[in-house]
CSV table of C-alpha atoms in Angstrom, one decimal:
chain,number,residue,atom,x,y,z
G,185,MET,CA,-80.5,-144.9,-86.0
G,186,GLU,CA,-78.3,-143.5,-83.3
G,187,THR,CA,-75.7,-146.2,-83.9
G,188,MET,CA,-75.6,-145.3,-87.6
G,189,CYS,CA,-75.3,-141.6,-87.0
G,190,CYS,CA,-72.3,-142.3,-84.8
G,191,MET,CA,-70.6,-143.8,-87.8
G,192,GLU,CA,-70.9,-140.6,-90.0
G,193,ASN,CA,-68.0,-140.0,-92.4
G,194,GLU,CA,-67.8,-136.7,-94.1
G,195,GLU,CA,-65.3,-137.8,-96.8
G,196,GLN,CA,-67.4,-140.8,-97.7
G,197,ARG,CA,-70.6,-138.7,-97.6
G,198,GLN,CA,-69.2,-136.5,-100.4
G,199,ILE,CA,-68.3,-139.5,-102.5
G,200,LEU,CA,-71.7,-141.0,-102.1
G,201,GLN,CA,-73.6,-137.8,-102.9
G,202,ARG,CA,-71.7,-137.6,-106.2
G,203,PHE,CA,-72.0,-141.3,-107.0
G,204,PHE,CA,-75.8,-141.4,-106.4
G,205,LYS,CA,-76.4,-138.2,-108.3
G,206,THR,CA,-77.9,-136.0,-105.6
G,207,GLY,CA,-77.3,-132.7,-107.4
G,208,LYS,CA,-80.1,-130.4,-108.7
G,209,GLY,CA,-81.9,-131.9,-111.6
G,210,GLN,CA,-80.3,-135.4,-111.1
G,211,TYR,CA,-82.3,-138.5,-110.3
G,212,GLY,CA,-81.2,-138.5,-106.6
G,213,GLU,CA,-81.7,-134.8,-106.1
G,214,GLY,CA,-81.8,-133.9,-102.4
G,215,ASP,CA,-80.9,-137.3,-101.1
G,216,ARG,CA,-78.8,-137.1,-97.9
G,217,PHE,CA,-76.1,-139.4,-96.8
G,218,LEU,CA,-74.4,-140.2,-93.5
G,219,GLY,CA,-71.3,-141.5,-95.3
G,220,LEU,CA,-71.7,-145.2,-94.4
G,221,LYS,CA,-70.5,-148.0,-96.6
G,222,VAL,CA,-73.0,-150.9,-97.2
G,223,PRO,CA,-71.1,-153.4,-95.1
G,224,GLN,CA,-71.5,-151.0,-92.1
G,225,THR,CA,-75.2,-150.8,-92.7
G,226,ARG,CA,-75.4,-154.6,-93.0
G,227,MET,CA,-73.6,-154.9,-89.6
G,228,VAL,CA,-76.3,-152.9,-88.0
G,229,VAL,CA,-79.0,-155.0,-89.7
G,230,LYS,CA,-77.3,-158.2,-88.5
G,231,GLU,CA,-77.5,-157.0,-84.9
G,232,ALA,CA,-81.1,-155.9,-85.2
G,233,ARG,CA,-82.6,-158.5,-87.6
G,234,LEU,CA,-86.0,-160.0,-86.6
G,235,GLN,CA,-86.2,-157.7,-83.6
G,236,VAL,CA,-87.7,-154.6,-85.2
G,237,PRO,CA,-91.5,-154.4,-85.6
G,238,LEU,CA,-92.9,-153.2,-88.9
G,239,GLY,CA,-94.0,-149.9,-87.3
G,240,GLU,CA,-90.4,-149.1,-86.4
G,241,ILE,CA,-89.2,-150.2,-89.8
G,242,GLU,CA,-91.6,-147.8,-91.4
G,243,ALA,CA,-90.0,-145.0,-89.4
G,244,LEU,CA,-86.6,-146.0,-90.8
G,245,LEU,CA,-88.0,-146.1,-94.4
G,246,TYR,CA,-89.1,-142.4,-94.0
G,247,SER,CA,-85.8,-141.2,-92.6
G,248,GLU,CA,-84.1,-138.3,-94.3
G,249,TRP,CA,-80.9,-140.4,-94.4
G,250,HIS,CA,-80.2,-142.8,-97.3
G,251,GLU,CA,-78.4,-145.3,-95.2
G,252,VAL,CA,-81.2,-145.5,-92.6
G,253,ARG,CA,-83.7,-146.2,-95.3
G,254,LEU,CA,-81.4,-148.9,-96.6
G,255,CYS,CA,-81.3,-150.4,-93.1
G,256,GLY,CA,-85.1,-150.5,-93.1
G,257,PHE,CA,-85.3,-152.3,-96.4
G,258,LEU,CA,-82.6,-154.8,-95.4
G,259,LEU,CA,-84.5,-155.5,-92.2
G,260,LEU,CA,-87.5,-156.3,-94.4
G,261,VAL,CA,-85.3,-158.7,-96.5
G,262,GLU,CA,-84.4,-160.5,-93.2
G,263,GLU,CA,-88.1,-160.7,-92.3
G,264,MET,CA,-89.0,-162.3,-95.6
G,265,LYS,CA,-86.1,-164.8,-95.3
G,266,ALA,CA,-87.4,-165.8,-91.9
G,267,ALA,CA,-90.9,-166.4,-93.3
G,268,LEU,CA,-89.8,-168.7,-96.1
G,269,PRO,CA,-90.5,-172.5,-96.1
G,270,LYS,CA,-87.9,-174.6,-94.3
G,271,ARG,CA,-87.3,-177.9,-96.3
G,272,LYS,CA,-90.7,-179.3,-97.1
G,273,GLY,CA,-92.8,-176.9,-94.9
G,274,ILE,CA,-94.9,-174.0,-96.1
G,275,GLY,CA,-93.2,-171.4,-93.9
G,276,GLN,CA,-95.4,-168.4,-92.9
G,277,PRO,CA,-97.5,-167.5,-96.0
G,278,ASP,CA,-99.6,-164.9,-94.1
G,279,ARG,CA,-96.4,-163.2,-92.8
G,280,ARG,CA,-94.9,-163.2,-96.3
G,281,LYS,CA,-97.9,-161.5,-97.7
G,282,GLU,CA,-97.9,-159.0,-94.8
G,283,ILE,CA,-94.2,-158.2,-95.6
G,284,ALA,CA,-94.8,-157.9,-99.4
G,285,ASP,CA,-97.8,-155.7,-98.9
G,286,PHE,CA,-95.9,-153.5,-96.5
G,287,TYR,CA,-93.0,-153.2,-99.0
G,288,LEU,CA,-95.4,-152.3,-101.9
G,289,LEU,CA,-97.1,-149.7,-99.7
G,290,HIS,CA,-93.8,-148.0,-99.0
G,291,ALA,CA,-91.9,-148.9,-102.2
G,292,ARG,CA,-91.4,-145.2,-103.3
G,293,GLN,CA,-89.1,-144.8,-100.3
G,294,ALA,CA,-86.6,-147.0,-102.2
G,295,ASN,CA,-85.8,-143.8,-104.0
G,296,ASN,CA,-82.4,-144.6,-105.5
G,297,TRP,CA,-81.2,-147.5,-107.5
G,298,ASP,CA,-79.3,-149.2,-104.7
G,299,LEU,CA,-82.3,-149.2,-102.4
G,300,VAL,CA,-84.3,-150.9,-105.1
G,301,ASP,CA,-81.7,-153.4,-106.2
G,302,LEU,CA,-80.7,-154.5,-102.6
G,303,SER,CA,-84.3,-155.2,-101.6
G,304,CYS,CA,-86.9,-155.8,-104.3
G,305,SER,CA,-86.0,-159.3,-105.6
G,306,TYR,CA,-85.4,-160.6,-102.1
G,307,ILE,CA,-88.8,-159.3,-100.9
G,308,LEU,CA,-91.2,-159.0,-103.7
G,309,GLY,CA,-89.6,-161.4,-106.1
G,310,THR,CA,-89.2,-164.1,-103.4
G,311,PHE,CA,-92.8,-163.5,-102.4
G,312,LEU,CA,-94.1,-164.3,-105.9
G,313,LEU,CA,-92.4,-167.7,-105.9
G,314,HIS,CA,-94.2,-169.1,-102.8
G,315,PRO,CA,-97.9,-170.1,-102.3
G,316,LEU,CA,-100.3,-168.0,-100.3
G,317,SER,CA,-102.2,-169.5,-97.4
G,318,ASP,CA,-104.9,-170.9,-99.7
G,319,GLY,CA,-102.3,-172.7,-101.8
G,320,SER,CA,-102.4,-170.4,-104.8
G,321,LEU,CA,-99.5,-168.4,-106.1
G,322,PRO,CA,-99.4,-164.6,-105.8
G,323,THR,CA,-100.4,-162.9,-109.0
G,324,ARG,CA,-97.6,-161.7,-111.2
G,325,MET,CA,-99.7,-158.8,-112.3
G,326,ILE,CA,-98.2,-157.0,-109.4
G,327,LEU,CA,-95.2,-156.5,-111.7
G,328,ASP,CA,-97.3,-155.1,-114.4
G,329,SER,CA,-98.9,-152.6,-112.1
G,330,LEU,CA,-95.5,-151.4,-110.9
G,331,SER,CA,-94.2,-151.2,-114.5
G,332,SER,CA,-97.2,-148.9,-115.4
G,333,SER,CA,-96.5,-146.6,-112.5
G,334,ARG,CA,-95.4,-143.0,-113.1
G,335,ASN,CA,-92.8,-143.4,-110.4
G,336,LEU,CA,-89.3,-144.3,-111.7
G,337,TRP,CA,-88.4,-146.4,-108.7
G,338,GLU,CA,-91.5,-148.5,-108.8
G,339,GLN,CA,-90.8,-149.1,-112.5
G,340,ARG,CA,-87.3,-150.3,-111.7
G,341,ILE,CA,-88.7,-152.5,-108.9
G,342,SER,CA,-91.0,-154.2,-111.5
G,343,ILE,CA,-88.1,-155.4,-113.6
G,344,VAL,CA,-85.4,-156.0,-111.0
G,345,SER,CA,-87.8,-158.1,-108.8
G,346,THR,CA,-87.8,-160.7,-111.6
G,347,ALA,CA,-84.2,-161.6,-110.7
G,348,ALA,CA,-85.6,-164.0,-108.1
G,349,LEU,CA,-87.8,-165.6,-110.8
G,350,ILE,CA,-84.9,-165.9,-113.2
G,351,LYS,CA,-82.9,-167.9,-110.6
G,352,GLU,CA,-85.8,-170.4,-110.8
G,353,ARG,CA,-85.6,-170.4,-114.6
G,354,GLN,CA,-88.9,-168.6,-114.9
G,355,TYR,CA,-88.3,-166.1,-117.7
G,356,ASP,CA,-91.8,-165.1,-119.0
G,357,ASP,CA,-92.3,-162.3,-116.5
G,358,THR,CA,-88.9,-160.8,-117.1
G,359,LEU,CA,-89.4,-160.8,-120.9
G,360,ARG,CA,-92.9,-159.3,-120.5
G,361,ILE,CA,-91.9,-156.5,-118.3
G,362,ALA,CA,-88.8,-155.9,-120.4
G,363,ARG,CA,-91.0,-155.4,-123.5
G,364,LYS,CA,-93.2,-153.0,-121.6
G,365,LEU,CA,-90.2,-150.9,-120.4
G,366,LEU,CA,-88.1,-151.2,-123.5
G,367,HIS,CA,-88.6,-147.7,-124.7
G,368,HIS,CA,-88.7,-146.0,-121.3
G,369,PRO,CA,-87.1,-142.5,-121.4
G,370,HIS,CA,-84.7,-143.0,-118.4
G,371,ASP,CA,-81.2,-144.6,-118.6
G,372,LEU,CA,-81.7,-146.2,-115.2
G,373,ILE,CA,-84.5,-148.3,-116.7
G,374,HIS,CA,-82.4,-149.1,-119.8
G,375,LYS,CA,-79.7,-150.5,-117.5
G,376,ALA,CA,-82.1,-152.5,-115.4
G,377,VAL,CA,-83.8,-154.1,-118.4
G,378,GLY,CA,-80.5,-155.0,-119.9
G,379,TRP,CA,-79.2,-156.3,-116.6
G,380,MET,CA,-82.2,-158.7,-116.2
G,381,LEU,CA,-82.0,-159.8,-119.8
G,382,ARG,CA,-78.3,-160.6,-119.3
G,383,GLU,CA,-79.3,-162.7,-116.2
G,384,VAL,CA,-81.8,-164.6,-118.4
G,385,GLY,CA,-79.0,-165.2,-120.9
G,386,LYS,CA,-76.7,-166.6,-118.2
G,387,LYS,CA,-79.4,-169.3,-117.6
G,388,ASP,CA,-80.6,-169.8,-121.1
G,389,ILE,CA,-78.7,-168.0,-123.9
G,390,GLU,CA,-81.3,-169.1,-126.6
G,391,VAL,CA,-84.1,-167.3,-124.7
G,392,LEU,CA,-82.0,-164.2,-124.7
G,393,ARG,CA,-81.1,-164.5,-128.4
G,394,HIS,CA,-84.8,-165.0,-129.3
G,395,PHE,CA,-85.7,-161.8,-127.5
G,396,LEU,CA,-82.9,-159.9,-129.1
G,397,SER,CA,-83.8,-161.1,-132.5
G,398,ALA,CA,-87.2,-159.5,-132.1
G,399,HIS,CA,-86.1,-156.3,-130.4
G,400,HIS,CA,-82.4,-155.5,-130.7
G,401,THR,CA,-82.9,-153.0,-133.6
G,402,SER,CA,-85.2,-150.8,-131.5
G,403,MET,CA,-83.6,-151.3,-128.1
G,404,PRO,CA,-81.8,-148.4,-126.4
G,405,ARG,CA,-78.2,-149.2,-126.9
G,406,THR,CA,-77.4,-149.1,-123.2
G,407,ALA,CA,-80.0,-151.9,-122.6
G,408,LEU,CA,-78.5,-153.9,-125.5
G,409,ARG,CA,-74.9,-153.5,-124.3
G,410,TYR,CA,-75.9,-154.6,-120.8
G,411,ALA,CA,-77.9,-157.6,-122.2
G,412,ILE,CA,-75.1,-159.0,-124.3
G,413,GLU,CA,-72.2,-158.2,-121.9
G,414,LYS,CA,-71.5,-161.9,-121.1
G,415,MET,CA,-71.5,-163.0,-124.8
G,416,LYS,CA,-68.3,-163.7,-126.7
G,417,PRO,CA,-66.8,-160.6,-128.3
G,418,GLU,CA,-67.6,-161.7,-131.8
G,419,GLU,CA,-71.3,-162.2,-131.0
G,420,ARG,CA,-71.5,-158.9,-129.1
G,421,LYS,CA,-70.1,-157.1,-132.2
G,422,ARG,CA,-72.7,-158.7,-134.5
G,423,TRP,CA,-75.6,-157.6,-132.3
G,424,MET,CA,-74.2,-154.1,-131.9
G,425,ALA,CA,-73.4,-153.8,-135.6
G,426,THR,CA,-77.0,-154.7,-136.6
G,427,SER,CA,-78.7,-152.4,-134.1
G,428,ARG,CA,-79.9,-149.0,-135.1
G,429,THR,CA,-77.6,-146.2,-134.2
G,430,GLY,CA,-78.7,-143.1,-132.6
G,431,ASN,CA,-81.6,-144.7,-130.7
G,432,GLN,CA,-80.4,-143.8,-127.3
G,433,ILE,CA,-83.6,-142.1,-126.2
G,434,GLY,CA,-83.9,-140.2,-123.0
G,435,ARG,CA,-80.3,-139.8,-122.1
G,436,THR,CA,-79.7,-138.6,-118.6
G,437,ASN,CA,-76.9,-136.8,-116.9
G,438,GLU,CA,-76.0,-139.9,-114.9
């Protein structure tokens, strides 16, 4: 914390406060920044990784400073990496569960999109891929519970966490959560849903096309644009041309 405070940068602070929408009525209202760039925070994490107990990480997560909270979440990412199986071993399943439970307990402290996106798939998503100590896999209903939350950031965690599953060509959870969040009122969820659908398409374009065939006429246009971003221009035009116009529900001042 002291190290990070010594790196304060007023000019960068002002840029970050605008970029992360900290003004009155915006999604990041009241968030405070030291003015550090992510590589600077990662440098601190690299020096402290695997040396900070969960009790101290908790204190970081409840800091008033955005970058300090990010540091706490990135330290959790490192803890999860260390608990993963090495080659054919099982790793540390009890430790993985402890870290995932800790993350879920404090998930609302990831109260801006970068804090979510830089942590959830590497912690929760990774946790869901590996067996518990009894050999069973963690329940994916964790994602459904998060998607049903009234908290914007927990809802974003529910869909972005599936990035880890997509890498393993497991798409069902992404598609299920995407359907649940498809008509969410907030633009940040539209973007996250579209982003994850795009990641599915990068692995299997036919899975994405099948989803779009069923839902593209009712999708928020932001989600649709994100989902088809990697398609060829001609195909993108066809999807956009056949989508319903004016369905951009819940526009924000982002």
